[in-house]
PDB file of C-alpha atoms and ligand atoms in Angstrom:
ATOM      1  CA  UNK A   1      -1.087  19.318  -7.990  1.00  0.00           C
ATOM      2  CA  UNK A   2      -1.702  16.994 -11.048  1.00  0.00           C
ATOM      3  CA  UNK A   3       1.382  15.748 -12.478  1.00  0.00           C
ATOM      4  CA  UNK A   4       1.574  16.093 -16.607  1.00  0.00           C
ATOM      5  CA  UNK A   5       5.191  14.271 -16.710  1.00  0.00           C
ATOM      6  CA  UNK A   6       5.365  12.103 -19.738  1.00  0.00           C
ATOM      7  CA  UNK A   7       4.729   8.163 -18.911  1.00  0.00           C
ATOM      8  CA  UNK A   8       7.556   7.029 -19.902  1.00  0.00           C
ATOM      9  CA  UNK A   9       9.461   9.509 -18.566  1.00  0.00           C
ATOM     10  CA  UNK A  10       7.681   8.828 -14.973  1.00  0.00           C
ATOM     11  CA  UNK A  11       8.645   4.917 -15.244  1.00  0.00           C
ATOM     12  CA  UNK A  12      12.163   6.269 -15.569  1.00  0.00           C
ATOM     13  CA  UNK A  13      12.355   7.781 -12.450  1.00  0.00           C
ATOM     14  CA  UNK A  14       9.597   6.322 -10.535  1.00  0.00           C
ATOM     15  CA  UNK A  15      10.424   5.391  -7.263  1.00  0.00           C
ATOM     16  CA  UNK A  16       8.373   5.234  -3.490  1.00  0.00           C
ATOM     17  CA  UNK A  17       8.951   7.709  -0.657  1.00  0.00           C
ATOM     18  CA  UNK A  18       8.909   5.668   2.870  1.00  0.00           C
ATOM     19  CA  UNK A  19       6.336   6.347   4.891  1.00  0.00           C
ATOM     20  CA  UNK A  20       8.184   8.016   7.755  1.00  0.00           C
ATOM     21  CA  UNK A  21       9.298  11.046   5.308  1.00  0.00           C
ATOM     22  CA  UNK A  22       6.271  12.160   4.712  1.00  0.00           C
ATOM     23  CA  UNK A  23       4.231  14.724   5.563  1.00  0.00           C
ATOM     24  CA  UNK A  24       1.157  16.932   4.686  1.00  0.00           C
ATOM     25  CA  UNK A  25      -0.691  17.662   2.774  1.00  0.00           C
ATOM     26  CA  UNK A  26      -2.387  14.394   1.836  1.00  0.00           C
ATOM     27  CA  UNK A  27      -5.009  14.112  -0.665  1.00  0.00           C
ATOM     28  CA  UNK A  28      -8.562  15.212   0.104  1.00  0.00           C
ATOM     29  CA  UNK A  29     -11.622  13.298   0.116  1.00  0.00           C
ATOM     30  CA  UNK A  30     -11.960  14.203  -3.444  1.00  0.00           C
ATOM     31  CA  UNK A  31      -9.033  13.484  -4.615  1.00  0.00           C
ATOM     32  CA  UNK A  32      -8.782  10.003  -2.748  1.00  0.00           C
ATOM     33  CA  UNK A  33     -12.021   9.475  -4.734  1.00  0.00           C
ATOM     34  CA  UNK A  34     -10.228  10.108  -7.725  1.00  0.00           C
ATOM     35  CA  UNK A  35      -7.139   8.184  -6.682  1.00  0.00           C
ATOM     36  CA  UNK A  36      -9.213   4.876  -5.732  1.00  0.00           C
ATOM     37  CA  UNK A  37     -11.268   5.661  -9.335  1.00  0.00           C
ATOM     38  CA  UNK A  38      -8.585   5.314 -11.514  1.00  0.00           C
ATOM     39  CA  UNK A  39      -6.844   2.814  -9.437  1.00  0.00           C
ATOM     40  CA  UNK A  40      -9.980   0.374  -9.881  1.00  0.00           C
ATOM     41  CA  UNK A  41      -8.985   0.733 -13.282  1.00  0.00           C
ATOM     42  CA  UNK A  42      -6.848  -2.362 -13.126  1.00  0.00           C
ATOM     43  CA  UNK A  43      -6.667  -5.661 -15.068  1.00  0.00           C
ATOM     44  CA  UNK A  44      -8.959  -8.359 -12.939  1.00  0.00           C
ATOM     45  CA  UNK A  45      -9.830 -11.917 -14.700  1.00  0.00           C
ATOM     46  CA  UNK A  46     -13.625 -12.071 -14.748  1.00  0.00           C
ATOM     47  CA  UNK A  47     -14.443  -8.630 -13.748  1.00  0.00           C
ATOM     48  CA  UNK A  48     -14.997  -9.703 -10.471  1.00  0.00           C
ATOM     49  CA  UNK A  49     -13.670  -7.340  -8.404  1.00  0.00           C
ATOM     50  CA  UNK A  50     -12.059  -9.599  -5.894  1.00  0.00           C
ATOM     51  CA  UNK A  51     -10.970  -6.856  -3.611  1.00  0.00           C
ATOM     52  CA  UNK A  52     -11.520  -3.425  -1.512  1.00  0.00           C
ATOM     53  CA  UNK A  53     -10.193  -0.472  -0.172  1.00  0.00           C
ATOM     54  CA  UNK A  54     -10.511   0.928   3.560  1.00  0.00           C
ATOM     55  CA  UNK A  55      -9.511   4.667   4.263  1.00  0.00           C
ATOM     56  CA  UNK A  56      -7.938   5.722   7.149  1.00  0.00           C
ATOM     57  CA  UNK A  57      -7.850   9.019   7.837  1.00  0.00           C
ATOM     58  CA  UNK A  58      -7.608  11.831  10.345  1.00  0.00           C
ATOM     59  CA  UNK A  59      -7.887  10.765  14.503  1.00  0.00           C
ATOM     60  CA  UNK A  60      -8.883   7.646  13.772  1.00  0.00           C
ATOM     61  CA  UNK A  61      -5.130   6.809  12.610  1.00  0.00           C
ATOM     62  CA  UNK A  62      -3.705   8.093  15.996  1.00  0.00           C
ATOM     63  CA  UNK A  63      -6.884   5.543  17.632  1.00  0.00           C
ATOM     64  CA  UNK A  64      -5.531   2.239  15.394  1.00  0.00           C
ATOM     65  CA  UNK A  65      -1.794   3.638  16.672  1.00  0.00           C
ATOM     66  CA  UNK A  66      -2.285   3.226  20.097  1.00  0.00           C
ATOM     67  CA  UNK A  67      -4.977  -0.166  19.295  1.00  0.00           C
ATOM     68  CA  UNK A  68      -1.601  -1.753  17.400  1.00  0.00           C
ATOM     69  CA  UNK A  69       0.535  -1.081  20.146  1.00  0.00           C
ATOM     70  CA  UNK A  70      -1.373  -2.685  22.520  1.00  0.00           C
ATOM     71  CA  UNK A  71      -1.210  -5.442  20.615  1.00  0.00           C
ATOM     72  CA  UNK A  72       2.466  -5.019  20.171  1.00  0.00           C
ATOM     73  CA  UNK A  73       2.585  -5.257  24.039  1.00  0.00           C
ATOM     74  CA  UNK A  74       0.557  -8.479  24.343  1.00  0.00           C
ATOM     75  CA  UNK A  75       3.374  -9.832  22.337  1.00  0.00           C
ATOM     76  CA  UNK A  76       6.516  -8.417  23.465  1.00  0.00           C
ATOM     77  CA  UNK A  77       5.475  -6.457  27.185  1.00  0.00           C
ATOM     78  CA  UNK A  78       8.980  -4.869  27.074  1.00  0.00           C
ATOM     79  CA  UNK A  79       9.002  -3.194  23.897  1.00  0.00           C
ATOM     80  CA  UNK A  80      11.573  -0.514  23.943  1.00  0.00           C
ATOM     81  CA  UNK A  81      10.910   3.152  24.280  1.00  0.00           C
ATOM     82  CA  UNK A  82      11.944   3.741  20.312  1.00  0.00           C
ATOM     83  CA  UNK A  83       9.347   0.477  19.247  1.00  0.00           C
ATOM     84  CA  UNK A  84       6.353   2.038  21.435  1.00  0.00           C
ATOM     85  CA  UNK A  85       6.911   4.723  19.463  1.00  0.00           C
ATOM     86  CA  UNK A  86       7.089   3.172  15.855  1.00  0.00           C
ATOM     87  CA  UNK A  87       3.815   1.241  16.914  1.00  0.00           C
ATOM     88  CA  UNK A  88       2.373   4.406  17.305  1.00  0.00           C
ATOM     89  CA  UNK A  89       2.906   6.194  14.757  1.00  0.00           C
ATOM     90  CA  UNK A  90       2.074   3.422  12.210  1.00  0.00           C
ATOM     91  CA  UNK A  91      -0.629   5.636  10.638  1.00  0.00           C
ATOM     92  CA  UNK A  92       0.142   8.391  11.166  1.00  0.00           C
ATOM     93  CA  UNK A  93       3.136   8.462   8.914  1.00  0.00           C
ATOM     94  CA  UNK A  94       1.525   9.895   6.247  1.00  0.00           C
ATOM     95  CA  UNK A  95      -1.639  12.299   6.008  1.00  0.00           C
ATOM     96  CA  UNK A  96      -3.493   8.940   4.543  1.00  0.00           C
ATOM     97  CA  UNK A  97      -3.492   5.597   4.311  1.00  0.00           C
ATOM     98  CA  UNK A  98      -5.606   3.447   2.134  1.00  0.00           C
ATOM     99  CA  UNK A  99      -5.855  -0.270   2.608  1.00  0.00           C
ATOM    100  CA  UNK A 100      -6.248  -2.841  -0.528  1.00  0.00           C
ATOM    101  CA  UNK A 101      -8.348  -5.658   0.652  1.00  0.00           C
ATOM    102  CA  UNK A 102      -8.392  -9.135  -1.131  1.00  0.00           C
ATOM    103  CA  UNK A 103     -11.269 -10.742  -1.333  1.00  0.00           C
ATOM    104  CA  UNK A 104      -9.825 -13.639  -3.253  1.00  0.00           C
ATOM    105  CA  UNK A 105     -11.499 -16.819  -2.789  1.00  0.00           C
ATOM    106  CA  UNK A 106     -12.791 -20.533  -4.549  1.00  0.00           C
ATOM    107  CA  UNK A 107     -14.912 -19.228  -8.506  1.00  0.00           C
ATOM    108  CA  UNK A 108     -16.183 -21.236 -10.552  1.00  0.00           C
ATOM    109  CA  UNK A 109     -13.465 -20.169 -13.100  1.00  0.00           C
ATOM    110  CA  UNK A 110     -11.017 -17.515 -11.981  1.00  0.00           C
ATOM    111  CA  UNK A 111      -8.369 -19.305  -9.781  1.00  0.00           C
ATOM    112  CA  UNK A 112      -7.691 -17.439  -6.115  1.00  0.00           C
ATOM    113  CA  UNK A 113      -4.075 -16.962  -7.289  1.00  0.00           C
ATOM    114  CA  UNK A 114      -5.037 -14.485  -9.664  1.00  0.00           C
ATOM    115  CA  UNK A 115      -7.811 -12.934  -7.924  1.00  0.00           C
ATOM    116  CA  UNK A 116      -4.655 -12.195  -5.146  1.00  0.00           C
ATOM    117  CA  UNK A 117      -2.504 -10.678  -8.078  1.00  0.00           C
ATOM    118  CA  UNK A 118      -5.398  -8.437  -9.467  1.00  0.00           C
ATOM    119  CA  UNK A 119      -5.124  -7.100  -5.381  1.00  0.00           C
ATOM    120  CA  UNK A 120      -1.487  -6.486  -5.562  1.00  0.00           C
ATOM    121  CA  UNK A 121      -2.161  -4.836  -9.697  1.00  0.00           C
ATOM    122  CA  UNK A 122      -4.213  -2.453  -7.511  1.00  0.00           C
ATOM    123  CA  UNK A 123      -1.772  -1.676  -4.761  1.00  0.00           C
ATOM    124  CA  UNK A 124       0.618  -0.499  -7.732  1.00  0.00           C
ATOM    125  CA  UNK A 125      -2.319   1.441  -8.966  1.00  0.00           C
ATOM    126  CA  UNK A 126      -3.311   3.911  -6.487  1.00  0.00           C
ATOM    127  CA  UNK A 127       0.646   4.038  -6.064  1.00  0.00           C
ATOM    128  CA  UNK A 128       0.474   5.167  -9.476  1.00  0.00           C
ATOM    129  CA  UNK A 129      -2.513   7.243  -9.289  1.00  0.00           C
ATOM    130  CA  UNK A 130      -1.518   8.704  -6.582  1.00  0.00           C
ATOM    131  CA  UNK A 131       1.704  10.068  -8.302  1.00  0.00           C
ATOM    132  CA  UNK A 132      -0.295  11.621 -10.875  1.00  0.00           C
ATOM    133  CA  UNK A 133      -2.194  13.110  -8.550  1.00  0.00           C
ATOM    134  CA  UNK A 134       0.641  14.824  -7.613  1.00  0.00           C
ATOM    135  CA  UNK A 135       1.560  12.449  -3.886  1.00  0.00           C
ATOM    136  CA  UNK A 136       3.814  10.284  -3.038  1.00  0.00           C
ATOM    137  CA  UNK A 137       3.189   6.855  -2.084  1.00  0.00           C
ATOM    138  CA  UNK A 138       4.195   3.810  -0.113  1.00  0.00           C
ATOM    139  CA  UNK A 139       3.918  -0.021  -0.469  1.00  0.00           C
ATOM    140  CA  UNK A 140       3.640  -1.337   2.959  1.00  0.00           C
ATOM    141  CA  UNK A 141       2.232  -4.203   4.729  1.00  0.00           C
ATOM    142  CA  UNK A 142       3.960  -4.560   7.998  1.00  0.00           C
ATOM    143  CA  UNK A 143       3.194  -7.076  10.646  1.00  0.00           C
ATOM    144  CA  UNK A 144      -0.680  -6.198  11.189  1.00  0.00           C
ATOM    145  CA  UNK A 145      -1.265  -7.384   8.018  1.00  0.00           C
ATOM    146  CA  UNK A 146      -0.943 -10.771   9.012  1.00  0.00           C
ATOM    147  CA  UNK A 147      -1.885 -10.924  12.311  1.00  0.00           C
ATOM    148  CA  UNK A 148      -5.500 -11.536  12.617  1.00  0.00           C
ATOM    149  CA  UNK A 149      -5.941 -10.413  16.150  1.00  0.00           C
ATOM    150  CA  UNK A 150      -5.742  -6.758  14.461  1.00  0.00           C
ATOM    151  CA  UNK A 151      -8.264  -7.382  11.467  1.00  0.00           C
ATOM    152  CA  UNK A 152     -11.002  -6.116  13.743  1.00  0.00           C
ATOM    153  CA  UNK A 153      -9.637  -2.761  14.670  1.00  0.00           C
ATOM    154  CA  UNK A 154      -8.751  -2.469  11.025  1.00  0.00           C
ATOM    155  CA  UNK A 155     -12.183  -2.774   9.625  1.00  0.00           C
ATOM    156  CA  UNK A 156     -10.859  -6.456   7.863  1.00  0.00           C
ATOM    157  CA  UNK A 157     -12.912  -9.550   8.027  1.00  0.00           C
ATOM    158  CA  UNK A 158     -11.592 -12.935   8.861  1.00  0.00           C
ATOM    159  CA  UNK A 159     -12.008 -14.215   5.386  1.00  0.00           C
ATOM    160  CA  UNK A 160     -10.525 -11.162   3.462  1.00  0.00           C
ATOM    161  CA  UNK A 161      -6.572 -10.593   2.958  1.00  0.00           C
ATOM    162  CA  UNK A 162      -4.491  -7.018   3.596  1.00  0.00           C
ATOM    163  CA  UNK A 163      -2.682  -6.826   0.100  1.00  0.00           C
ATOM    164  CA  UNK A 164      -1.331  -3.692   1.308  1.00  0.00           C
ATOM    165  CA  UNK A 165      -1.422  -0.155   3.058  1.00  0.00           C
ATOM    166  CA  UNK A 166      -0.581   2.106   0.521  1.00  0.00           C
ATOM    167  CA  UNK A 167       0.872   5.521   2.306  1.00  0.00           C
ATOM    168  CA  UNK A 168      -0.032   8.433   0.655  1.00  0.00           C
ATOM    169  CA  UNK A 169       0.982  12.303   1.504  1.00  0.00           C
ATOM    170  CA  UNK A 170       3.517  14.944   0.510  1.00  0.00           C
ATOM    171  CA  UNK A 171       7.241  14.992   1.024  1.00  0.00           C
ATOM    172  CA  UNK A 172      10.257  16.884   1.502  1.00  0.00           C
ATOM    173  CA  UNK A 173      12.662  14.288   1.169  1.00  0.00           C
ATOM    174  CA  UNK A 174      14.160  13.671  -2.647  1.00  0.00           C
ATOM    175  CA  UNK A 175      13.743  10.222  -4.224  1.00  0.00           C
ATOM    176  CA  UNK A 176      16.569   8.462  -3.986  1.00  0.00           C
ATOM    177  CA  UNK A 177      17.855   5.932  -7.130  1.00  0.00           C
ATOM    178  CA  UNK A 178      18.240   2.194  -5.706  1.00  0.00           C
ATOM    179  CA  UNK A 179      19.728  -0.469  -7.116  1.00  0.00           C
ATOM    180  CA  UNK A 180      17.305  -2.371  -9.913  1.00  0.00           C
ATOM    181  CA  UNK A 181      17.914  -5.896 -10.829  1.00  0.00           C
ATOM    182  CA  UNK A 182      19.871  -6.213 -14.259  1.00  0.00           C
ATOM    183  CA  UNK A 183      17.966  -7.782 -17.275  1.00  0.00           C
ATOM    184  CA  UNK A 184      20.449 -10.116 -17.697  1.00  0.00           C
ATOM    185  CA  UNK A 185      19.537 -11.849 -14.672  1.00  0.00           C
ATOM    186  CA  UNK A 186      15.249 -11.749 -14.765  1.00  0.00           C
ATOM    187  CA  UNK A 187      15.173 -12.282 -18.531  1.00  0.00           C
ATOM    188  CA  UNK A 188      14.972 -15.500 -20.224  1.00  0.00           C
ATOM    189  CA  UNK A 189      14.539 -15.132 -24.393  1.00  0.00           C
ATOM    190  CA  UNK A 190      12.757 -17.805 -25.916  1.00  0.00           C
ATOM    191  CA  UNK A 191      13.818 -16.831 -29.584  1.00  0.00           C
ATOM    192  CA  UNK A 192      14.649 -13.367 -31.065  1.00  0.00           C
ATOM    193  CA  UNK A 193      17.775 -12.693 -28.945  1.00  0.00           C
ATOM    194  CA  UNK A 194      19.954 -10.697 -31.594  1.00  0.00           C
TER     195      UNK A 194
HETATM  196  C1  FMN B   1       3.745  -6.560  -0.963  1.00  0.00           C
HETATM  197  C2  FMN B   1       4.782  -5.595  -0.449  1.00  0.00           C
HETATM  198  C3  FMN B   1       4.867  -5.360   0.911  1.00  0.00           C
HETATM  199  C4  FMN B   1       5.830  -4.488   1.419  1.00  0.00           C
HETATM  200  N1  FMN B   1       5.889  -4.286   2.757  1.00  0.00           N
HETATM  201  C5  FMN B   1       6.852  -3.515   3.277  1.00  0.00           C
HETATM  202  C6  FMN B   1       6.955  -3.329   4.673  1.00  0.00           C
HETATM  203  O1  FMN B   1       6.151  -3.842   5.444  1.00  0.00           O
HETATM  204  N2  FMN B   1       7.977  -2.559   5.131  1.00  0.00           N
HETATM  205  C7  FMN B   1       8.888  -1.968   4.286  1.00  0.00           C
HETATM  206  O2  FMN B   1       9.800  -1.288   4.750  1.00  0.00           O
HETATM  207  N3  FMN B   1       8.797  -2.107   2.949  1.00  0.00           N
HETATM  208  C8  FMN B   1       7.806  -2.865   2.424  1.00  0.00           C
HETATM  209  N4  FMN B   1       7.697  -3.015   1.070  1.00  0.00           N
HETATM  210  C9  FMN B   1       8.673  -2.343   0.198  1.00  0.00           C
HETATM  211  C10 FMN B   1       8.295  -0.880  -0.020  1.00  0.00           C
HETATM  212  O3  FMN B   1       7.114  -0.779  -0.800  1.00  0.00           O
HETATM  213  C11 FMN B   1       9.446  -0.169  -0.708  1.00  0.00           C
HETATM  214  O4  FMN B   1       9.374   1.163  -0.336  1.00  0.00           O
HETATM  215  C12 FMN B   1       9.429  -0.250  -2.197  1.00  0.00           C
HETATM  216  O5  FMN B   1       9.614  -1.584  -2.599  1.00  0.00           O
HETATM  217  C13 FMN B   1      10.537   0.633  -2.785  1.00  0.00           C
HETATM  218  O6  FMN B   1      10.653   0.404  -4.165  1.00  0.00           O
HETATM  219  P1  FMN B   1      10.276   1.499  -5.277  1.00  0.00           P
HETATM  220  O7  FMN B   1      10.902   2.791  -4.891  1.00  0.00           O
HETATM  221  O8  FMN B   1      10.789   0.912  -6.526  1.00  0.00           O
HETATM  222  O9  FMN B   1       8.753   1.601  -5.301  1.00  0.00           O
HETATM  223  C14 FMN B   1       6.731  -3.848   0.535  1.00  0.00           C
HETATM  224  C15 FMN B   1       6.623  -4.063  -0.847  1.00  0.00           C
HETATM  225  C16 FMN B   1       5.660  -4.924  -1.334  1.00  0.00           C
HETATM  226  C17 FMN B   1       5.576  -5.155  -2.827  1.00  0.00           C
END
């Protein structure tokens, strides 16, 4: 259900759900179309589009689960009983999980640096969108995102960059307040202060 809470209302409040309280429904196809439409809405120096999304959804989530903990077990072979488990359920969380892809790489003008920030932009986008799509979402990157020996179960190339799997699905769970850093200590005025 579409949410019609006032923006700045929403930024109030706004908070993610983890991953492992959520459940379905998850968007369908449609509405991840949506979703990933007005999340490519995002600010990106050159209109380049230094990035891409990868949807996982369905079977092939339970397929990566047991691919990644394989993996897991080339690592560590005696993974305990409650880690086999986590390494299995890493997609299947939540109903679906999108992956932002960066691109970023040498221009002729726009630096990689800000090609990789327009990628993270977007991962805070389809959070967004996703929200307003009525879903919760979740920020994650966990250690598959940087090891390279699992880029080619995840559909990533050697020469891309996971930004982030953003979970998306339903919950039952409220949204809890955390703690938010105090202006005081992130703001620096440069004139103006009274
Ligand atoms: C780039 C990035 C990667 C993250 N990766 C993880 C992760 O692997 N595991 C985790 O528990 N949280 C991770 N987080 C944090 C979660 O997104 C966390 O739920 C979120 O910061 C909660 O803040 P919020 O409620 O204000 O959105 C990551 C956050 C960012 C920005």
């Amino acid at each position: 259900m579409k949410s019609d809470i006032k923006l700045i209302d929403y930024l109030a409040v706004r908070r993610s759900i983890p991953a492992f309280q959520m459940c379905e429904p998850g968007p369908e196809k449609a509405e991840i179309e949506e979703i990933l439409r007005l999340a490519s809405r995002v600010p990106d120096h050159g209109k380049i589009a230094p990035w891409r999304f990868i949807v996982y959804r369905g079977e092939q989530r339970v397929r990566l689960g047991e691919e990644l903990l394989a993996l897991a077990l080339q690592t560590k072979p005696d993974l305990s009983e409650e880690m086999i488990q986590v390494e299995r359920s890493r997609f299947t969380r939540a109903p679906v999980v999108v992956a932002v892809v960066s691109k970023a790489g040498p221009h002729i003008k726009i630096p990689e640096w800000e090609q990789l920030m327009s990628a993270g932009a977007l991962c805070f986008n389809v959070i967004l969108a996703a929200n307003a799509n009525g879903y919760v979402a979740n920020w994650l990157t966990e250690w598959f995102a940087y090891d390279e020996r699992a880029y080619p179960l995840l559909g990533v190339s050697p020469d891309e960059k996971v930004a982030g799997f953003i979970h998306i699905g339903s919950t039952t769970f409220p949204a809890i307040e955390r703690p938010r850093p105090e202006l005081a200590d992130t703001v620096t005025w440069v004139g103006g202060e009274d």
